[in-house]
Amino acid sequence: MDPIRLKELIRATSGQLFFSADSAMRKEAMNYVLLGTSTDSRTIKRGEAFFALKGENFDGHAFVERAVRAGAVALVVSDLKCAELWQAELPTILVEDTLTALQKLAAYYRQNYLHTLVAITGSVGKTSTREMIAAALRPTLAVSCTGENLNNEIGVPQTVLKVRSACDVAVVEMGMDHAGDLTKLSRLAQPDIAVITNIGYCHIEQLGSQMAIMRAKAEIINGLKADGVLLLNADDPFLRQLAAEQKGKIKQAFVALNTCPPDLPGDCLVATDVKIEVDGCASFIIKLQQAPDLEKYGTMEAFVESNRLPRIKLPVPGEHHVINALFGLATAHLLHQPLTLAAGGLRDFSVIGNRQRIMNADGVVLINDTYNAAPESIRAGVKTLCFLAHSEKRRAIAVLGGIAELGNMADRLHYELGRYLATADLAEIWLCGPYAAAVAQGITDGDQAGDQADSQACGKGDRSPGASGTEPAVDLASESVALTATNYTSESRAGAEATIKPPVKVHVFADRDSLTAELLPTIQDRDIILIKGSHSFAMEKVCDAIISKRLAE
């Protein structure tokens, strides 16, 4: 954050100054320089203003004293007694709501201090896309990027306030839980480019349908600058509908795999000739498909350098990363950066946290993808697992917890996941949690039906890459898949085992610990194991147990 004066903070937050000093000192205080902001008394730095945030399970006002002792030079509080208590020691700003005040200050700072801002949302792939965009821009621009998981109503203003004016581009990830969340964040950030990666099933418990999820994600448009660009995944049917609705209202651009619909209201960057190399990493060639009416809908300049642009190879396994890379390249092109340099920047991309993190446990390869899970991301993970297992001649094992927050579609979506798994070239499938039975039944039914149409997994069937690592979302509410005549209940029998088709076995457990205890003795040298599940299932503990056992042997 660039230094700002106390009077700017007061003006931005519409706060009331409490400071027991004579008029001369009060006037002098208005020009106090603030070196930053903090909401955590444990990490606040000297010279920063402390915002005492208040939530259901915490109250920052209880930690004001610690913040002052650590070097806070101003306080922002919503408690009158707190303001009166501390006004004798340092300037204290009383506001109606400290979180709203933090957001107002971030909006002021963005408008007055920052240059270009790229905002990213979507059901899955937000963080990987964020990092891919940053990697593509860094060869030519100074980039600041969302850190850790700072993508909510607290994290986004914190992210904006950490950016220095010397930075050329801020890349900001935006999450949401409910309708209305992204309107607030987008209006705060005022993006020049707004990216929506896809529309899946995350938040369907709260919102009820994918259409409602699309509407909520589309709120990112509400803060888009007048000359800003909406950048969409043209492979997603919900986003194509959004594009049609916004035709002629805002500038749009697109990315797509293999082909792009001809009637899109904007230019489209396309990855063609997609190949999966022996190491599981994707390579591709890009081309630009310009809008039929360039004068009305053109957003990207034609580039001749693409004729000389070499095949781009990504540094991490997974075909699903191609669309993320396209977002990076398209953003660079929209910002008039050379694509040759942007493509080179993609070589520095790396996954963040436990997102398809490949680990070696004494000869056993683990794909630690335990950060979170959605139906789309599990399919992408299984596809990567199968390809790596095939190319390295390893035994492929999928260890899966459940997918949280699917509401009344949980059984249906877990069942459909099972039908997909039935077509994957897996040696064993280990399942745990309340929806393991539904997945197992889907595997049984899918295998018995010989249903290949539900899957593009490597293995049984075509090993060539499909159109997308994360398939376009389909609203299963319109399909006639029923969960009847099942031999399983939601209370899975610990240790229940169903032989699907030799030598493939499905193991079903009620909980993660029971699964782990049975799994560990069965692991063989040169196995490759995908471990994935929603954050609440804490499937990273399975990874930890495997590593501990392998290292102890």
XYZ file of C-alpha atoms in Angstrom:
553
model
C 0.000 0.000 0.000
C 1.155 3.495 -0.760
C 1.208 5.771 2.276
C -2.038 7.692 2.721
C -2.992 10.414 5.167
C -5.408 10.062 8.045
C -7.758 12.590 6.472
C -8.076 10.305 3.435
C -9.086 7.411 5.662
C -11.700 9.554 7.411
C -13.062 10.876 4.134
C -13.183 7.439 2.488
C -14.922 5.746 5.435
C -17.224 8.668 6.403
C -15.913 8.163 9.934
C -15.920 10.434 12.973
C -12.569 11.348 14.506
C -12.113 10.848 18.256
C -8.839 12.381 19.443
C -8.369 14.177 22.768
C -6.008 16.908 21.677
C -6.088 20.629 21.152
C -7.168 22.007 17.789
C -3.605 22.381 16.559
C -2.782 18.755 17.269
C -6.050 17.567 15.741
C -5.232 19.509 12.604
C -1.758 18.030 12.551
C -3.195 14.554 13.063
C -5.220 14.822 9.875
C -1.916 14.685 7.999
C -0.594 11.664 9.861
C 0.832 9.201 7.351
C -0.557 5.654 7.417
C 1.780 3.018 6.018
C -0.899 0.355 5.683
C -3.917 -1.290 7.229
C -4.345 -4.398 9.355
C -7.182 -6.483 10.746
C -4.949 -8.776 12.807
C -3.271 -7.553 15.984
C -0.811 -10.462 15.771
C 0.697 -9.329 12.468
C 0.130 -5.557 12.462
C 3.204 -3.495 11.614
C 4.260 -0.198 13.093
C 2.648 2.722 11.273
C -0.505 0.868 10.192
C -4.160 1.581 10.995
C -5.990 -1.194 12.839
C -9.532 -2.094 11.770
C -11.407 -3.824 14.602
C -13.551 -6.199 12.568
C -16.465 -7.891 14.262
C -18.087 -11.186 13.299
C -20.206 -13.975 14.720
C -17.282 -15.637 16.483
C -14.803 -12.822 16.995
C -14.577 -9.160 17.933
C -11.499 -7.177 16.986
C -12.302 -4.576 19.637
C -11.001 -7.061 22.210
C -7.552 -6.850 20.609
C -7.238 -3.083 20.223
C -4.786 -2.782 23.096
C -2.475 -5.387 21.576
C -2.640 -3.585 18.222
C -1.752 -0.273 19.866
C 1.175 -1.805 21.717
C 2.385 -3.324 18.429
C 2.578 0.093 16.785
C -0.832 0.977 15.355
C -1.011 4.721 14.645
C -4.789 4.885 14.197
C -7.821 2.809 15.066
C -11.040 2.208 13.153
C -13.775 0.976 15.501
C -17.546 0.644 15.596
C -17.889 0.709 19.405
C -18.422 4.166 20.924
C -16.989 3.166 24.304
C -13.857 1.861 22.600
C -13.458 5.136 20.699
C -13.845 7.153 23.883
C -11.403 4.897 25.730
C -8.565 5.194 23.224
C -8.996 8.751 21.963
C -6.475 10.022 24.502
C -3.693 7.872 23.067
C -4.134 7.970 19.279
C -6.578 9.043 16.566
C -9.597 6.750 16.666
C -12.171 6.697 13.860
C -15.699 5.694 14.787
C -17.701 4.101 11.966
C -21.009 2.298 11.791
C -19.443 -0.968 10.567
C -15.709 -1.650 10.424
C -15.900 -4.154 7.551
C -17.888 -1.704 5.444
C -15.304 0.945 6.337
C -12.478 -1.348 5.190
C -14.294 -1.943 1.905
C -14.930 1.785 1.411
C -11.259 2.566 1.977
C -10.263 -0.146 -0.514
C -12.656 1.302 -3.112
C -11.182 4.782 -2.535
C -7.634 3.463 -2.771
C -8.343 1.505 -5.946
C -9.917 4.536 -7.616
C -7.194 6.980 -6.645
C -3.985 4.961 -6.547
C -4.187 1.850 -8.724
C -3.887 1.305 -12.451
C -5.195 -1.844 -14.162
C -7.108 -4.488 -12.210
C -8.116 -7.961 -13.414
C -10.837 -9.722 -11.403
C -11.458 -13.479 -11.575
C -14.407 -15.572 -10.449
C -15.980 -18.911 -11.410
C -17.061 -22.208 -9.912
C -13.710 -23.984 -10.196
C -10.230 -23.036 -11.318
C -10.191 -19.492 -9.927
C -6.850 -19.773 -8.164
C -5.092 -21.621 -10.988
C -6.433 -19.097 -13.500
C -5.318 -16.239 -11.255
C -1.801 -17.646 -11.098
C -1.764 -18.364 -14.836
C -2.769 -14.762 -15.619
C -0.096 -13.421 -13.275
C 2.534 -15.684 -14.868
C 1.600 -14.495 -18.363
C 1.840 -10.835 -17.373
C 5.023 -10.875 -15.285
C 7.530 -10.921 -18.193
C 6.480 -7.393 -19.178
C 4.522 -5.894 -16.271
C 4.796 -5.418 -12.516
C 2.063 -7.647 -11.096
C 0.452 -7.928 -7.673
C -1.702 -10.961 -7.035
C -4.187 -12.209 -4.449
C -2.344 -14.079 -1.708
C -3.416 -17.191 0.132
C -7.230 -17.418 0.157
C -8.007 -13.712 0.369
C -10.957 -13.806 -2.032
C -13.948 -12.926 0.167
C -15.528 -9.767 1.577
C -12.529 -9.312 3.906
C -9.776 -10.683 1.696
C -10.549 -8.671 -1.443
C -10.256 -5.255 0.246
C -7.118 -6.467 2.022
C -5.694 -7.540 -1.340
C -6.495 -4.191 -2.979
C -4.986 -2.235 -0.083
C -1.694 -4.149 -0.338
C -1.076 -3.150 -3.959
C 1.401 -0.310 -4.554
C 0.755 2.338 -7.179
C 4.034 1.355 -8.861
C 2.355 -1.935 -9.769
C 1.066 -2.116 -13.354
C -1.626 -4.742 -12.806
C -3.436 -6.180 -9.808
C -4.837 -9.685 -10.313
C -7.645 -10.227 -7.817
C -9.542 -13.450 -7.164
C -13.180 -13.096 -6.055
C -15.175 -15.792 -4.320
C -18.790 -15.783 -3.217
C -21.258 -17.613 -1.030
C -24.528 -15.869 -1.815
C -26.170 -13.735 -4.457
C -25.092 -10.117 -4.025
C -21.566 -10.900 -2.809
C -19.861 -10.274 -6.142
C -21.733 -7.033 -6.776
C -20.162 -5.602 -3.644
C -16.674 -6.905 -4.443
C -16.769 -5.872 -8.084
C -17.906 -2.341 -7.296
C -15.094 -2.126 -4.779
C -12.439 -3.362 -7.221
C -13.744 -1.707 -10.418
C -12.055 -4.238 -12.735
C -10.739 -3.384 -16.180
C -11.030 -7.057 -17.140
C -13.516 -9.417 -15.473
C -12.906 -13.155 -15.952
C -15.461 -15.924 -15.354
C -13.864 -19.359 -15.625
C -16.961 -21.610 -15.686
C -20.309 -22.366 -14.085
C -20.374 -25.603 -12.127
C -22.115 -26.897 -9.022
C -20.306 -25.062 -6.217
C -22.847 -23.100 -4.127
C -25.789 -25.005 -5.575
C -26.867 -25.765 -2.003
C -27.340 -22.033 -1.369
C -28.489 -20.953 -4.830
C -30.522 -23.927 -6.033
C -29.528 -24.213 -9.709
C -26.692 -23.603 -12.118
C -28.679 -20.814 -13.707
C -28.822 -19.052 -10.352
C -25.082 -19.646 -9.934
C -24.485 -18.059 -13.333
C -26.541 -15.023 -12.318
C -24.541 -14.671 -9.110
C -21.195 -15.005 -10.917
C -22.332 -12.499 -13.545
C -22.520 -9.871 -10.806
C -18.815 -9.330 -11.439
C -20.015 -7.209 -14.369
C -21.645 -4.712 -12.010
C -18.382 -3.018 -11.119
C -16.720 -3.407 -14.521
C -15.346 -0.130 -15.846
C -17.242 1.479 -18.699
C -14.533 0.485 -21.188
C -13.770 -2.813 -19.441
C -13.876 -6.276 -21.006
C -15.726 -9.381 -19.845
C -13.550 -12.441 -20.596
C -15.476 -15.734 -20.723
C -14.973 -19.444 -21.289
C -16.806 -20.080 -24.577
C -16.889 -23.837 -23.877
C -19.338 -23.274 -21.035
C -22.994 -23.233 -22.173
C -24.116 -21.039 -19.288
C -21.451 -18.467 -20.092
C -22.433 -18.516 -23.764
C -25.936 -17.644 -22.635
C -24.543 -14.825 -20.506
C -22.583 -13.583 -23.519
C -25.730 -13.497 -25.615
C -27.559 -11.555 -22.918
C -24.752 -9.007 -22.664
C -24.313 -8.640 -26.423
C -24.008 -4.982 -27.332
C -24.011 -3.892 -23.668
C -20.384 -4.469 -22.726
C -17.178 -5.477 -24.489
C -16.553 -9.221 -24.449
C -13.741 -11.591 -25.311
C -13.529 -15.387 -25.131
C -11.263 -18.396 -24.824
C -12.019 -21.902 -26.063
C -10.510 -25.300 -26.747
C -10.277 -26.541 -30.342
C -13.159 -24.539 -31.808
C -15.154 -21.451 -30.960
C -18.828 -20.786 -31.789
C -18.978 -18.453 -34.802
C -21.637 -16.102 -33.446
C -19.933 -14.911 -30.267
C -20.069 -11.136 -29.657
C -16.306 -10.791 -29.340
C -12.945 -12.181 -30.375
C -11.900 -15.627 -29.174
C -8.455 -17.014 -28.386
C -8.482 -20.718 -29.234
C -6.126 -23.541 -28.271
C -5.761 -25.905 -31.203
C -3.931 -29.193 -31.720
C -3.994 -29.897 -27.973
C -1.697 -32.777 -27.044
C -0.890 -34.445 -23.759
C 2.818 -35.177 -23.570
C 4.284 -38.262 -21.899
C 4.738 -36.335 -18.633
C 1.028 -35.488 -18.559
C 1.595 -31.828 -19.402
C -0.497 -30.301 -22.177
C 0.862 -28.514 -25.219
C -1.078 -26.532 -27.793
C -1.009 -23.910 -30.522
C -3.078 -20.755 -30.279
C -5.049 -18.929 -32.916
C -7.311 -15.890 -32.804
C -10.851 -16.157 -34.125
C -12.083 -12.622 -34.552
C -15.727 -11.587 -34.258
C -17.661 -11.428 -37.554
C -18.465 -7.754 -36.931
C -15.044 -6.475 -35.890
C -16.080 -2.840 -35.781
C -18.881 -3.584 -33.340
C -17.560 -6.510 -31.303
C -13.794 -6.690 -31.836
C -11.809 -6.641 -28.596
C -8.436 -8.181 -29.500
C -6.042 -6.860 -32.093
C -5.113 -9.292 -34.837
C -1.626 -10.649 -34.247
C 0.807 -11.779 -36.861
C 3.233 -13.105 -34.294
C 0.996 -16.160 -33.872
C 2.352 -17.436 -37.179
C 5.744 -17.641 -35.507
C 4.563 -18.540 -32.003
C 5.904 -21.980 -31.116
C 3.857 -24.717 -29.571
C 3.189 -23.817 -25.960
C 3.829 -26.475 -23.338
C 2.575 -26.058 -19.809
C 4.831 -26.958 -16.864
C 2.233 -28.904 -14.848
C 0.181 -32.011 -15.663
C -3.480 -31.765 -16.547
C -5.335 -30.905 -19.733
C -7.700 -28.715 -17.725
C -4.867 -26.199 -17.302
C -5.063 -25.325 -21.003
C -8.165 -23.190 -20.529
C -6.502 -21.505 -17.545
C -3.474 -20.730 -19.696
C -5.711 -19.297 -22.402
C -7.152 -16.875 -19.865
C -3.597 -15.772 -19.095
C -2.679 -15.305 -22.748
C -5.952 -13.551 -23.572
C -5.504 -11.154 -20.655
C -1.980 -10.345 -21.803
C -3.218 -9.732 -25.326
C -6.067 -7.503 -24.134
C -3.443 -5.474 -22.253
C -1.352 -5.210 -25.442
C 1.501 -7.375 -24.203
C 3.531 -9.533 -26.641
C 2.143 -13.054 -26.719
C 5.575 -14.549 -27.252
C 6.684 -13.170 -23.893
C 3.393 -14.041 -22.211
C 3.712 -17.633 -23.419
C 7.224 -17.738 -22.010
C 5.906 -16.503 -18.688
C 3.616 -19.511 -18.433
C 6.696 -21.656 -17.870
C 6.905 -20.140 -14.388
C 3.392 -21.192 -13.442
C 3.088 -23.526 -10.478
C 0.146 -24.904 -8.552
C -0.723 -23.327 -5.214
C -1.231 -25.378 -2.057
C -2.819 -28.816 -2.288
C -4.125 -28.433 -5.836
C -2.913 -31.410 -7.886
C 0.349 -31.237 -5.996
C 2.480 -34.159 -7.126
C 4.522 -35.743 -4.355
C 6.876 -38.725 -4.225
C 6.581 -40.990 -1.211
C 9.464 -43.425 -1.599
C 8.431 -44.617 -5.057
C 4.699 -44.050 -4.666
C 3.412 -40.979 -6.486
C 0.702 -38.992 -4.726
C -1.487 -36.424 -6.446
C -2.458 -34.319 -3.466
C -5.587 -32.504 -4.672
C -7.144 -32.138 -1.244
C -7.689 -28.378 -1.106
C -11.304 -28.724 -2.212
C -13.530 -30.641 -4.591
C -16.326 -30.204 -7.094
C -17.736 -32.684 -9.630
C -15.805 -30.941 -12.417
C -12.475 -30.855 -10.592
C -12.685 -34.518 -9.569
C -13.204 -35.506 -13.198
C -10.208 -33.402 -14.215
C -8.108 -34.982 -11.459
C -9.086 -38.524 -12.432
C -8.293 -37.785 -16.058
C -4.815 -36.588 -15.099
C -4.323 -39.622 -12.830
C -5.263 -42.060 -15.580
C -2.992 -40.469 -18.141
C 0.028 -40.408 -15.823
C -0.590 -43.981 -14.755
C -0.807 -45.138 -18.353
C 2.281 -43.244 -19.531
C 4.400 -44.342 -16.552
C 2.924 -47.860 -16.349
C 1.761 -47.410 -12.778
C -1.261 -48.737 -10.932
C -3.890 -45.968 -10.704
C -5.784 -45.592 -7.437
C -8.402 -42.942 -6.658
C -9.029 -42.110 -2.995
C -12.027 -39.815 -2.743
C -13.895 -38.103 0.035
C -17.202 -36.444 -0.659
C -18.216 -33.152 -2.225
C -19.769 -30.721 0.227
C -22.453 -28.067 -0.208
C -24.408 -29.747 -3.006
C -27.711 -29.579 -1.154
C -30.520 -31.769 -2.464
C -28.443 -32.614 -5.555
C -25.745 -34.352 -3.520
C -26.930 -37.923 -4.122
C -27.544 -37.280 -7.813
C -24.168 -35.650 -8.463
C -22.218 -38.239 -6.500
C -24.035 -40.976 -8.423
C -23.112 -39.318 -11.718
C -19.515 -39.096 -10.536
C -19.623 -42.844 -9.990
C -20.834 -43.438 -13.539
C -17.891 -41.377 -14.755
C -15.441 -43.346 -12.589
C -16.787 -46.596 -14.057
C -15.224 -45.684 -17.391
C -11.832 -44.614 -16.034
C -8.836 -46.930 -16.175
C -8.450 -47.295 -12.411
C -7.076 -50.275 -10.525
C -8.893 -49.438 -7.302
C -11.323 -46.825 -6.026
C -11.485 -45.992 -2.319
C -14.462 -43.961 -1.094
C -15.479 -42.524 2.254
C -18.155 -40.327 3.716
C -21.946 -40.048 3.593
C -22.136 -40.074 -0.207
C -19.685 -42.908 -0.846
C -22.569 -45.322 -1.343
C -24.079 -43.172 -4.082
C -20.727 -43.031 -5.893
C -20.315 -46.789 -5.569
C -23.791 -47.408 -6.968
C -23.014 -45.129 -9.895
C -19.858 -47.119 -10.594
C -21.804 -50.375 -10.491
C -24.560 -49.119 -12.772
C -22.184 -47.396 -15.154
C -19.950 -50.412 -15.444
C -22.824 -52.809 -15.985
C -24.300 -50.574 -18.656
C -20.955 -50.203 -20.381
C -21.725 -46.511 -20.501
C -18.816 -44.756 -22.198
C -20.682 -41.583 -23.124
C -20.511 -40.037 -19.653
C -16.729 -39.847 -19.650
C -13.688 -38.499 -21.402
C -11.305 -40.086 -18.924
C -8.108 -41.607 -20.225
C -8.212 -45.390 -20.023
C -11.135 -47.443 -21.244
C -11.811 -45.976 -24.641
C -10.077 -43.113 -26.395
C -6.886 -41.886 -24.735
C -6.719 -38.735 -26.815
C -7.506 -35.439 -25.094
C -11.127 -34.375 -25.086
C -12.545 -30.946 -25.743
C -12.059 -29.809 -22.178
C -10.508 -30.927 -18.915
C -13.570 -29.596 -17.137
C -16.632 -30.486 -19.150
C -19.353 -27.902 -19.804
C -21.806 -28.003 -16.958
C -25.173 -29.687 -17.491
C -28.099 -29.151 -15.163
C -28.871 -32.680 -14.026
C -32.233 -31.551 -12.711
C -33.470 -31.981 -16.286
C -32.146 -35.524 -16.615
C -33.948 -38.733 -15.717
C -31.304 -40.412 -13.572
C -32.888 -41.995 -10.508
C -31.245 -43.317 -7.362
C -33.545 -46.269 -6.827
C -32.965 -49.969 -6.247
C -29.628 -49.338 -4.564
C -27.955 -51.927 -2.355
C -26.204 -49.204 -0.350
C -27.454 -46.703 2.166
C -25.995 -43.307 3.025
C -24.646 -44.958 6.177
C -21.950 -46.958 4.405
C -20.721 -50.174 5.919
C -17.121 -49.755 7.050
C -15.024 -52.064 4.954
C -17.779 -52.964 2.484
C -16.232 -54.073 -0.784
C -17.874 -54.439 -4.182
C -16.058 -56.113 -7.039
C -16.917 -54.162 -10.196
C -14.905 -55.859 -12.891
C -11.680 -57.731 -12.191
C -9.198 -56.454 -11.269
C -10.998 -53.205 -10.386
C -12.385 -52.956 -6.861
C -14.376 -50.312 -5.032
C -13.891 -49.952 -1.285
C -16.536 -48.068 0.686
C -16.051 -46.686 4.195
C -18.104 -44.554 6.530
C -15.208 -42.288 7.464
C -11.722 -41.229 6.441
C -9.876 -42.888 9.320
C -11.377 -46.309 8.591
C -10.443 -45.918 4.937
C -6.885 -44.906 5.798
C -6.336 -47.872 8.092
C -7.401 -50.328 5.380
C -5.691 -48.504 2.518
C -2.168 -48.262 3.906
C -1.278 -52.000 3.878
C -2.472 -52.377 0.271
C -0.245 -49.716 -1.305
C 2.382 -51.114 -3.653
C 5.598 -49.686 -5.041
C 4.993 -47.598 -8.178
C 1.356 -46.935 -7.360
C 0.055 -43.524 -8.327
C -2.710 -42.292 -6.045
C -5.081 -39.371 -6.470
C -6.387 -38.108 -3.128
C -9.228 -35.628 -3.298
C -12.302 -34.393 -1.462
C -13.912 -31.246 -0.189
C -11.981 -29.293 2.413
C -14.292 -30.440 5.204
C -13.239 -34.072 4.640
C -9.579 -33.226 5.460
C -8.312 -35.780 2.954
C -4.806 -34.317 3.293
C -4.558 -36.521 6.394
C -4.616 -39.555 4.104
C -1.623 -38.096 2.247
C 0.180 -37.490 5.523
C -0.469 -41.061 6.666
C 0.833 -42.551 3.403
C 3.989 -40.433 3.502
C 4.639 -41.274 7.162
C 4.265 -45.000 6.539
C 6.413 -45.018 3.402
C 9.213 -43.079 5.073
C 9.100 -45.316 8.134
C 9.504 -48.528 6.135
